[in-house]
């Protein structure tokens, strides 16, 4: 339910599909090929490109040049071998001062375009404007040359933004060659219109180049507003249903994948992230805002290393969904050998969620696995308020007592995150 | 600035959602207001009235199809509470932003495309209107009005004293957490004056700062409590406003999302706007910026309440001009019948008892069996579950299945089909045509199974000899039900009866009723060769044998005969055929049937 990264291959396919609607001279057709490294041996022939191939991973991260992950060659065999070698080892990249490691699976193969100048274009949305960033000094060093980047604010309006005049004024000042500046201004305006048409929320083309009087897009990173998918389904048809893959470096345990699938098919919101499988504190928290605060508090009280997971279930999941969701999380919790595990069933004072109902699903899941709770001596701490909370708490309590599981229950009379301190200190 | 919400504010509610509407009216009642705040409801599909309670009394709120009509009805209403679905939120909000009377739109839907929200923001700015939301739970102005679900249950409203205005203004991003913060503020200060949740979208219709300033400008508010979130840079605007002196009341704030530092990759939390990215949007950086600007920031959320208390005591309560709020007694709304029942506070006699199915749970059940376990079984399994308290065995079910097939239809000439056909041809609807066919089922056609079973059962129970029985019936001049056929005879047997006999021979160990019925047939056919055991008689006899093999007690069998269960088999089977005939006639568009004169003898 938010801005999500989209693979370069799909992003470019969309751009190439719709750009001609706003820029009739652009009629290239997208020549790139998507390669799934798991199906490498099924590829016998690659398309012929005039100047050879550019191969690079398509795993939702940029700065591939800087991370030595772009391969240029004219020999098909060498290109495929490079993909094979890159996909068979763990790859570590640097992004936002963090090191991310993971396996590269998806690659993109495109024609190599010889060029001199490299241009830069990025568009991002803000509350009141769309921000365009343009530079004639694009390429891997663009961030180091940020002073050469010109920003243009386009006041946002759904139906008519005065895009062309803004862009041609700015670019006209930057580029003296009339023909070149017209070509670029037309291109940038058209890209902006496609950006808006398809509900992109971020886009960066770095670089794009001019060869034989035609513009070519080399590297491309984009995010889309996935809440707009329902209304744009027809427009997205060229790529099928848009796939919003998780960011690179977040290789997921099966439990997380399962919950993502549940989340996608449910009207409720179900989130789960395993942080430290050997942590002491297992969270089963609800509410988009409250869940974050519970996890924060474990860390803010000085126990970062004890957070086992982050969880959020909200938006009124039904009893069956809640039970299944809990059981998936429990399966991870039961795997750890720690002797002092604690399960926090937490939440703020709900506005309209029926606590008795949601706790039925949680209690059923605990009941089903009560043997493991007993064997592993997992203690449960509950804190929740909202409609029917008294019955919900009572229900949890009697269920745990029935199976001799140690449980502490609190309603809104206790400060919300005090339950975290209790769990940590006892 | 004119306040958005006061005691006199009147709202129009978009979409006829009874629960939040009732919640708002209950709040009005708790605050002892003389009239409810919702003056009209918009329901694009219907107009008329909406029934709801104001205190103990049931009232009607007018329902209109369009905002235009609602505004015309109450020109003083200046807030639209928009509970439209994601897909219709944009259009309905747009209309409201362009309506002259409406000043504020509260937008509840979660998942509105960002560009649509941005367009709404542009329109709101152009028309000088306020949007609260999207994805908001609403707002609450203590003692005046609650918007939507804000404040939670009536119980919570009373516990958190949200019915009387205190001196603290609260702005949160999260709707779920707003209620928690109101409770914290109530426990640590003199109470909430106004609270608003702006919603967790990337682009809220009105920002944290806009709402902070709105509350800041209210002289009753002496202190501000803000709960922000990771993602976006709106908290910096508050920091700047504090630094520049635009905000000169104490601000206690916390930005959640410090846990994001532990995630290896970018993380998207539950709210669309709560996404980690650059350092600048991190919770840590935003907390620091607010602190540097002069806001009060706790070390963790766990100390938020403590810090709120400290700042309130030091900066508000200890001031010379501080006047504590007047204590008000809330007016408790009458208990809802449903919740009183649920909580066991009252009891009521039920009017109906039902023993065969239950649709209250997650899954529909037929006699205790989940519907999804029944669907892959033959139809007779469903009949078994719904008709019989003591379930029949497989043979019993197979027999039911056989009977349904045998009795489904018997051509267009029989009276069931004939009646249905003439009714359908008279232009009547499906139900009327089918029923007119069914109504002919009785002692002379199809309805004899039960009466046949009756004598068969009585003769066996009382060990009556077949010849004696036939003799006795003869002497009384009574017909024997289940015996006799218009056309078929001993030389020209009814194929259906043969099939039933074959089934009984193959599947049943004991067939005393069938044997007895055949003995009777043996007697009657001596007199006339068409006095054979017919389908009705055969079904009755074999079904009795089946009940016996299922260990049914005699009283139970008598009860089934009493309730006409034996006839139900024919009734159900034949309905299939009757429907077929009606559809057949309608398909062929047959005109009205008129019986020919020459087929009638006029006396």
PDB file of N, CA and C in Angstrom, chain B residues 163-239:
ATOM      1  N   UNK B 163     -14.845  13.556  27.177  1.00  0.00           N
ATOM      2  CA  UNK B 163     -16.094  14.334  27.111  1.00  0.00           C
ATOM      3  C   UNK B 163     -15.915  15.737  27.672  1.00  0.00           C
ATOM      4  N   UNK B 164     -14.771  16.016  28.318  1.00  0.00           N
ATOM      5  CA  UNK B 164     -14.581  17.386  28.837  1.00  0.00           C
ATOM      6  C   UNK B 164     -13.237  17.946  28.372  1.00  0.00           C
ATOM      7  N   UNK B 165     -13.233  19.183  27.886  1.00  0.00           N
ATOM      8  CA  UNK B 165     -11.998  19.715  27.308  1.00  0.00           C
ATOM      9  C   UNK B 165     -10.924  20.009  28.356  1.00  0.00           C
ATOM     10  N   UNK B 166      -9.709  19.508  28.110  1.00  0.00           N
ATOM     11  CA  UNK B 166      -8.547  19.871  28.910  1.00  0.00           C
ATOM     12  C   UNK B 166      -7.739  20.920  28.169  1.00  0.00           C
ATOM     13  N   UNK B 167      -6.448  20.994  28.474  1.00  0.00           N
ATOM     14  CA  UNK B 167      -5.630  22.058  27.876  1.00  0.00           C
ATOM     15  C   UNK B 167      -4.596  21.553  26.885  1.00  0.00           C
ATOM     16  N   UNK B 168      -4.700  20.271  26.486  1.00  0.00           N
ATOM     17  CA  UNK B 168      -3.642  19.732  25.632  1.00  0.00           C
ATOM     18  C   UNK B 168      -4.187  19.416  24.240  1.00  0.00           C
ATOM     19  N   UNK B 169      -3.425  19.841  23.241  1.00  0.00           N
ATOM     20  CA  UNK B 169      -3.751  19.505  21.857  1.00  0.00           C
ATOM     21  C   UNK B 169      -2.881  18.336  21.424  1.00  0.00           C
ATOM     22  N   UNK B 170      -3.485  17.372  20.741  1.00  0.00           N
ATOM     23  CA  UNK B 170      -2.741  16.176  20.345  1.00  0.00           C
ATOM     24  C   UNK B 170      -2.805  15.996  18.833  1.00  0.00           C
ATOM     25  N   UNK B 171      -1.648  15.823  18.214  1.00  0.00           N
ATOM     26  CA  UNK B 171      -1.621  15.514  16.787  1.00  0.00           C
ATOM     27  C   UNK B 171      -0.793  14.242  16.598  1.00  0.00           C
ATOM     28  N   UNK B 172      -1.402  13.238  16.012  1.00  0.00           N
ATOM     29  CA  UNK B 172      -0.667  12.007  15.733  1.00  0.00           C
ATOM     30  C   UNK B 172      -0.766  11.693  14.252  1.00  0.00           C
ATOM     31  N   UNK B 173       0.190  10.903  13.763  1.00  0.00           N
ATOM     32  CA  UNK B 173       0.082  10.390  12.407  1.00  0.00           C
ATOM     33  C   UNK B 173      -0.859   9.191  12.449  1.00  0.00           C
ATOM     34  N   UNK B 174      -0.541   8.269  13.335  1.00  0.00           N
ATOM     35  CA  UNK B 174      -1.276   7.010  13.411  1.00  0.00           C
ATOM     36  C   UNK B 174      -2.657   7.199  14.022  1.00  0.00           C
ATOM     37  N   UNK B 175      -3.662   6.560  13.418  1.00  0.00           N
ATOM     38  CA  UNK B 175      -5.006   6.594  13.983  1.00  0.00           C
ATOM     39  C   UNK B 175      -5.127   5.619  15.132  1.00  0.00           C
ATOM     40  N   UNK B 176      -4.534   4.451  14.957  1.00  0.00           N
ATOM     41  CA  UNK B 176      -4.589   3.438  16.005  1.00  0.00           C
ATOM     42  C   UNK B 176      -3.941   3.926  17.280  1.00  0.00           C
ATOM     43  N   UNK B 177      -2.864   4.686  17.139  1.00  0.00           N
ATOM     44  CA  UNK B 177      -2.157   5.167  18.327  1.00  0.00           C
ATOM     45  C   UNK B 177      -2.808   6.399  18.934  1.00  0.00           C
ATOM     46  N   UNK B 178      -3.690   7.065  18.184  1.00  0.00           N
ATOM     47  CA  UNK B 178      -4.257   8.322  18.691  1.00  0.00           C
ATOM     48  C   UNK B 178      -4.977   8.075  20.008  1.00  0.00           C
ATOM     49  N   UNK B 179      -5.723   6.992  20.049  1.00  0.00           N
ATOM     50  CA  UNK B 179      -6.484   6.687  21.244  1.00  0.00           C
ATOM     51  C   UNK B 179      -5.582   6.422  22.432  1.00  0.00           C
ATOM     52  N   UNK B 180      -4.482   5.746  22.163  1.00  0.00           N
ATOM     53  CA  UNK B 180      -3.499   5.456  23.200  1.00  0.00           C
ATOM     54  C   UNK B 180      -2.923   6.769  23.742  1.00  0.00           C
ATOM     55  N   UNK B 181      -2.618   7.672  22.835  1.00  0.00           N
ATOM     56  CA  UNK B 181      -2.023   8.940  23.267  1.00  0.00           C
ATOM     57  C   UNK B 181      -3.051   9.763  24.063  1.00  0.00           C
ATOM     58  N   UNK B 182      -4.329   9.704  23.641  1.00  0.00           N
ATOM     59  CA  UNK B 182      -5.345  10.441  24.412  1.00  0.00           C
ATOM     60  C   UNK B 182      -5.377   9.909  25.843  1.00  0.00           C
ATOM     61  N   UNK B 183      -5.265   8.597  25.966  1.00  0.00           N
ATOM     62  CA  UNK B 183      -5.287   7.991  27.292  1.00  0.00           C
ATOM     63  C   UNK B 183      -4.055   8.436  28.099  1.00  0.00           C
ATOM     64  N   UNK B 184      -2.899   8.435  27.451  1.00  0.00           N
ATOM     65  CA  UNK B 184      -1.671   8.874  28.126  1.00  0.00           C
ATOM     66  C   UNK B 184      -1.815  10.327  28.567  1.00  0.00           C
ATOM     67  N   UNK B 185      -2.324  11.160  27.659  1.00  0.00           N
ATOM     68  CA  UNK B 185      -2.473  12.589  27.982  1.00  0.00           C
ATOM     69  C   UNK B 185      -3.454  12.749  29.151  1.00  0.00           C
ATOM     70  N   UNK B 186      -4.540  12.008  29.114  1.00  0.00           N
ATOM     71  CA  UNK B 186      -5.512  12.107  30.205  1.00  0.00           C
ATOM     72  C   UNK B 186      -4.911  11.702  31.548  1.00  0.00           C
ATOM     73  N   UNK B 187      -4.057  10.649  31.506  1.00  0.00           N
ATOM     74  CA  UNK B 187      -3.461  10.192  32.761  1.00  0.00           C
ATOM     75  C   UNK B 187      -2.405  11.139  33.310  1.00  0.00           C
ATOM     76  N   UNK B 188      -1.877  12.017  32.474  1.00  0.00           N
ATOM     77  CA  UNK B 188      -0.728  12.808  32.902  1.00  0.00           C
ATOM     78  C   UNK B 188      -0.933  14.330  32.873  1.00  0.00           C
ATOM     79  N   UNK B 189      -2.106  14.762  32.396  1.00  0.00           N
ATOM     80  CA  UNK B 189      -2.351  16.208  32.322  1.00  0.00           C
ATOM     81  C   UNK B 189      -3.787  16.463  32.768  1.00  0.00           C
ATOM     82  N   UNK B 190      -4.301  17.648  32.428  1.00  0.00           N
ATOM     83  CA  UNK B 190      -5.711  17.897  32.763  1.00  0.00           C
ATOM     84  C   UNK B 190      -6.646  17.482  31.618  1.00  0.00           C
ATOM     85  N   UNK B 191      -6.081  16.815  30.600  1.00  0.00           N
ATOM     86  CA  UNK B 191      -6.934  16.235  29.567  1.00  0.00           C
ATOM     87  C   UNK B 191      -6.722  16.787  28.167  1.00  0.00           C
ATOM     88  N   UNK B 192      -7.315  16.078  27.215  1.00  0.00           N
ATOM     89  CA  UNK B 192      -7.212  16.440  25.801  1.00  0.00           C
ATOM     90  C   UNK B 192      -8.220  17.552  25.509  1.00  0.00           C
ATOM     91  N   UNK B 193      -7.782  18.556  24.781  1.00  0.00           N
ATOM     92  CA  UNK B 193      -8.720  19.563  24.300  1.00  0.00           C
ATOM     93  C   UNK B 193      -9.211  19.168  22.916  1.00  0.00           C
ATOM     94  N   UNK B 194      -8.256  18.949  22.051  1.00  0.00           N
ATOM     95  CA  UNK B 194      -8.614  18.417  20.732  1.00  0.00           C
ATOM     96  C   UNK B 194      -7.521  17.461  20.287  1.00  0.00           C
ATOM     97  N   UNK B 195      -7.916  16.383  19.661  1.00  0.00           N
ATOM     98  CA  UNK B 195      -6.949  15.434  19.127  1.00  0.00           C
ATOM     99  C   UNK B 195      -7.280  15.135  17.689  1.00  0.00           C
ATOM    100  N   UNK B 196      -6.233  14.976  16.880  1.00  0.00           N
ATOM    101  CA  UNK B 196      -6.469  14.650  15.474  1.00  0.00           C
ATOM    102  C   UNK B 196      -5.396  13.669  15.013  1.00  0.00           C
ATOM    103  N   UNK B 197      -5.829  12.670  14.229  1.00  0.00           N
ATOM    104  CA  UNK B 197      -4.883  11.758  13.590  1.00  0.00           C
ATOM    105  C   UNK B 197      -4.859  12.130  12.124  1.00  0.00           C
ATOM    106  N   UNK B 198      -3.678  12.460  11.599  1.00  0.00           N
ATOM    107  CA  UNK B 198      -3.647  12.960  10.213  1.00  0.00           C
ATOM    108  C   UNK B 198      -3.594  11.823   9.199  1.00  0.00           C
ATOM    109  N   UNK B 199      -3.307  10.586   9.656  1.00  0.00           N
ATOM    110  CA  UNK B 199      -3.267   9.451   8.736  1.00  0.00           C
ATOM    111  C   UNK B 199      -1.857   9.181   8.251  1.00  0.00           C
ATOM    112  N   UNK B 200      -1.573   7.917   7.972  1.00  0.00           N
ATOM    113  CA  UNK B 200      -0.203   7.496   7.684  1.00  0.00           C
ATOM    114  C   UNK B 200       0.200   7.494   6.224  1.00  0.00           C
ATOM    115  N   UNK B 201      -0.567   8.163   5.346  1.00  0.00           N
ATOM    116  CA  UNK B 201      -0.186   8.185   3.932  1.00  0.00           C
ATOM    117  C   UNK B 201       1.053   9.041   3.703  1.00  0.00           C
ATOM    118  N   UNK B 202       1.675   8.820   2.546  1.00  0.00           N
ATOM    119  CA  UNK B 202       2.839   9.641   2.201  1.00  0.00           C
ATOM    120  C   UNK B 202       2.446  11.123   2.115  1.00  0.00           C
ATOM    121  N   UNK B 203       1.281  11.381   1.552  1.00  0.00           N
ATOM    122  CA  UNK B 203       0.836  12.772   1.416  1.00  0.00           C
ATOM    123  C   UNK B 203      -0.458  13.006   2.177  1.00  0.00           C
ATOM    124  N   UNK B 204      -0.368  13.376   3.444  1.00  0.00           N
ATOM    125  CA  UNK B 204      -1.602  13.661   4.183  1.00  0.00           C
ATOM    126  C   UNK B 204      -2.252  14.944   3.681  1.00  0.00           C
ATOM    127  N   UNK B 205      -3.576  14.962   3.715  1.00  0.00           N
ATOM    128  CA  UNK B 205      -4.323  16.124   3.233  1.00  0.00           C
ATOM    129  C   UNK B 205      -3.987  17.390   3.994  1.00  0.00           C
ATOM    130  N   UNK B 206      -3.801  17.279   5.288  1.00  0.00           N
ATOM    131  CA  UNK B 206      -3.236  18.396   6.040  1.00  0.00           C
ATOM    132  C   UNK B 206      -2.081  17.814   6.842  1.00  0.00           C
ATOM    133  N   UNK B 207      -1.001  18.588   6.965  1.00  0.00           N
ATOM    134  CA  UNK B 207       0.236  18.041   7.509  1.00  0.00           C
ATOM    135  C   UNK B 207       0.246  18.126   9.030  1.00  0.00           C
ATOM    136  N   UNK B 208       1.261  17.502   9.612  1.00  0.00           N
ATOM    137  CA  UNK B 208       1.481  17.620  11.053  1.00  0.00           C
ATOM    138  C   UNK B 208       1.508  19.089  11.453  1.00  0.00           C
ATOM    139  N   UNK B 209       2.348  19.870  10.758  1.00  0.00           N
ATOM    140  CA  UNK B 209       2.499  21.278  11.151  1.00  0.00           C
ATOM    141  C   UNK B 209       1.192  22.048  11.007  1.00  0.00           C
ATOM    142  N   UNK B 210       0.504  21.833   9.900  1.00  0.00           N
ATOM    143  CA  UNK B 210      -0.764  22.562   9.703  1.00  0.00           C
ATOM    144  C   UNK B 210      -1.725  22.296  10.862  1.00  0.00           C
ATOM    145  N   UNK B 211      -1.753  21.058  11.308  1.00  0.00           N
ATOM    146  CA  UNK B 211      -2.656  20.732  12.414  1.00  0.00           C
ATOM    147  C   UNK B 211      -2.125  21.225  13.750  1.00  0.00           C
ATOM    148  N   UNK B 212      -0.811  21.133  13.917  1.00  0.00           N
ATOM    149  CA  UNK B 212      -0.219  21.677  15.146  1.00  0.00           C
ATOM    150  C   UNK B 212      -0.534  23.179  15.249  1.00  0.00           C
ATOM    151  N   UNK B 213      -0.380  23.886  14.142  1.00  0.00           N
ATOM    152  CA  UNK B 213      -0.635  25.333  14.165  1.00  0.00           C
ATOM    153  C   UNK B 213      -2.118  25.618  14.415  1.00  0.00           C
ATOM    154  N   UNK B 214      -2.964  24.799  13.831  1.00  0.00           N
ATOM    155  CA  UNK B 214      -4.408  24.963  14.024  1.00  0.00           C
ATOM    156  C   UNK B 214      -4.749  24.855  15.511  1.00  0.00           C
ATOM    157  N   UNK B 215      -4.165  23.879  16.183  1.00  0.00           N
ATOM    158  CA  UNK B 215      -4.442  23.714  17.608  1.00  0.00           C
ATOM    159  C   UNK B 215      -3.715  24.774  18.435  1.00  0.00           C
ATOM    160  N   UNK B 216      -2.518  25.120  17.998  1.00  0.00           N
ATOM    161  CA  UNK B 216      -1.709  26.132  18.686  1.00  0.00           C
ATOM    162  C   UNK B 216      -2.466  27.454  18.761  1.00  0.00           C
ATOM    163  N   UNK B 217      -3.211  27.775  17.702  1.00  0.00           N
ATOM    164  CA  UNK B 217      -3.935  29.052  17.653  1.00  0.00           C
ATOM    165  C   UNK B 217      -5.144  29.078  18.575  1.00  0.00           C
ATOM    166  N   UNK B 218      -5.495  27.947  19.140  1.00  0.00           N
ATOM    167  CA  UNK B 218      -6.637  27.901  20.054  1.00  0.00           C
ATOM    168  C   UNK B 218      -6.170  28.290  21.455  1.00  0.00           C
ATOM    169  N   UNK B 219      -6.685  29.386  21.999  1.00  0.00           N
ATOM    170  CA  UNK B 219      -6.181  29.862  23.297  1.00  0.00           C
ATOM    171  C   UNK B 219      -6.432  28.874  24.447  1.00  0.00           C
ATOM    172  N   UNK B 220      -7.395  27.994  24.304  1.00  0.00           N
ATOM    173  CA  UNK B 220      -7.643  27.008  25.361  1.00  0.00           C
ATOM    174  C   UNK B 220      -6.520  25.986  25.455  1.00  0.00           C
ATOM    175  N   UNK B 221      -5.797  25.821  24.371  1.00  0.00           N
ATOM    176  CA  UNK B 221      -4.731  24.813  24.342  1.00  0.00           C
ATOM    177  C   UNK B 221      -3.422  25.430  24.817  1.00  0.00           C
ATOM    178  N   UNK B 222      -2.844  24.805  25.852  1.00  0.00           N
ATOM    179  CA  UNK B 222      -1.640  25.371  26.465  1.00  0.00           C
ATOM    180  C   UNK B 222      -0.392  24.580  26.114  1.00  0.00           C
ATOM    181  N   UNK B 223      -0.605  23.376  25.610  1.00  0.00           N
ATOM    182  CA  UNK B 223       0.539  22.508  25.357  1.00  0.00           C
ATOM    183  C   UNK B 223       0.186  21.550  24.212  1.00  0.00           C
ATOM    184  N   UNK B 224       1.229  21.132  23.473  1.00  0.00           N
ATOM    185  CA  UNK B 224       0.971  20.262  22.330  1.00  0.00           C
ATOM    186  C   UNK B 224       1.730  18.942  22.466  1.00  0.00           C
ATOM    187  N   UNK B 225       1.048  17.875  22.114  1.00  0.00           N
ATOM    188  CA  UNK B 225       1.683  16.556  22.111  1.00  0.00           C
ATOM    189  C   UNK B 225       1.626  16.036  20.681  1.00  0.00           C
ATOM    190  N   UNK B 226       2.786  15.607  20.158  1.00  0.00           N
ATOM    191  CA  UNK B 226       2.866  15.187  18.762  1.00  0.00           C
ATOM    192  C   UNK B 226       3.484  13.790  18.689  1.00  0.00           C
ATOM    193  N   UNK B 227       2.840  12.915  17.948  1.00  0.00           N
ATOM    194  CA  UNK B 227       3.431  11.598  17.700  1.00  0.00           C
ATOM    195  C   UNK B 227       3.635  11.439  16.201  1.00  0.00           C
ATOM    196  N   UNK B 228       4.912  11.545  15.802  1.00  0.00           N
ATOM    197  CA  UNK B 228       5.251  11.424  14.379  1.00  0.00           C
ATOM    198  C   UNK B 228       5.715  10.023  14.051  1.00  0.00           C
ATOM    199  N   UNK B 229       6.224   9.881  12.840  1.00  0.00           N
ATOM    200  CA  UNK B 229       6.644   8.556  12.374  1.00  0.00           C
ATOM    201  C   UNK B 229       7.815   8.674  11.425  1.00  0.00           C
ATOM    202  N   UNK B 230       8.575   7.604  11.317  1.00  0.00           N
ATOM    203  CA  UNK B 230       9.631   7.497  10.315  1.00  0.00           C
ATOM    204  C   UNK B 230       9.044   7.769   8.930  1.00  0.00           C
ATOM    205  N   UNK B 231       9.868   8.303   8.020  1.00  0.00           N
ATOM    206  CA  UNK B 231       9.409   8.557   6.653  1.00  0.00           C
ATOM    207  C   UNK B 231       8.935   9.988   6.516  1.00  0.00           C
ATOM    208  N   UNK B 232       9.303  10.613   5.405  1.00  0.00           N
ATOM    209  CA  UNK B 232       8.887  11.987   5.163  1.00  0.00           C
ATOM    210  C   UNK B 232       9.658  12.968   6.030  1.00  0.00           C
ATOM    211  N   UNK B 233       9.396  14.251   5.788  1.00  0.00           N
ATOM    212  CA  UNK B 233      10.186  15.264   6.485  1.00  0.00           C
ATOM    213  C   UNK B 233       9.298  16.268   7.218  1.00  0.00           C
ATOM    214  N   UNK B 234       8.015  15.929   7.408  1.00  0.00           N
ATOM    215  CA  UNK B 234       7.076  16.892   7.983  1.00  0.00           C
ATOM    216  C   UNK B 234       7.473  17.339   9.394  1.00  0.00           C
ATOM    217  N   UNK B 235       8.110  16.452  10.157  1.00  0.00           N
ATOM    218  CA  UNK B 235       8.481  16.817  11.523  1.00  0.00           C
ATOM    219  C   UNK B 235       9.486  17.988  11.537  1.00  0.00           C
ATOM    220  N   UNK B 236      10.281  18.101  10.478  1.00  0.00           N
ATOM    221  CA  UNK B 236      11.240  19.206  10.416  1.00  0.00           C
ATOM    222  C   UNK B 236      10.522  20.556  10.353  1.00  0.00           C
ATOM    223  N   UNK B 237       9.337  20.547   9.734  1.00  0.00           N
ATOM    224  CA  UNK B 237       8.570  21.801   9.651  1.00  0.00           C
ATOM    225  C   UNK B 237       8.172  22.267  11.048  1.00  0.00           C
ATOM    226  N   UNK B 238       7.867  21.276  11.923  1.00  0.00           N
ATOM    227  CA  UNK B 238       7.529  21.648  13.300  1.00  0.00           C
ATOM    228  C   UNK B 238       8.774  22.200  13.995  1.00  0.00           C
ATOM    229  N   UNK B 239       9.896  21.521  13.761  1.00  0.00           N
ATOM    230  CA  UNK B 239      11.155  22.005  14.360  1.00  0.00           C
ATOM    231  C   UNK B 239      11.425  23.441  13.928  1.00  0.00           C
TER     232      UNK B 239
END
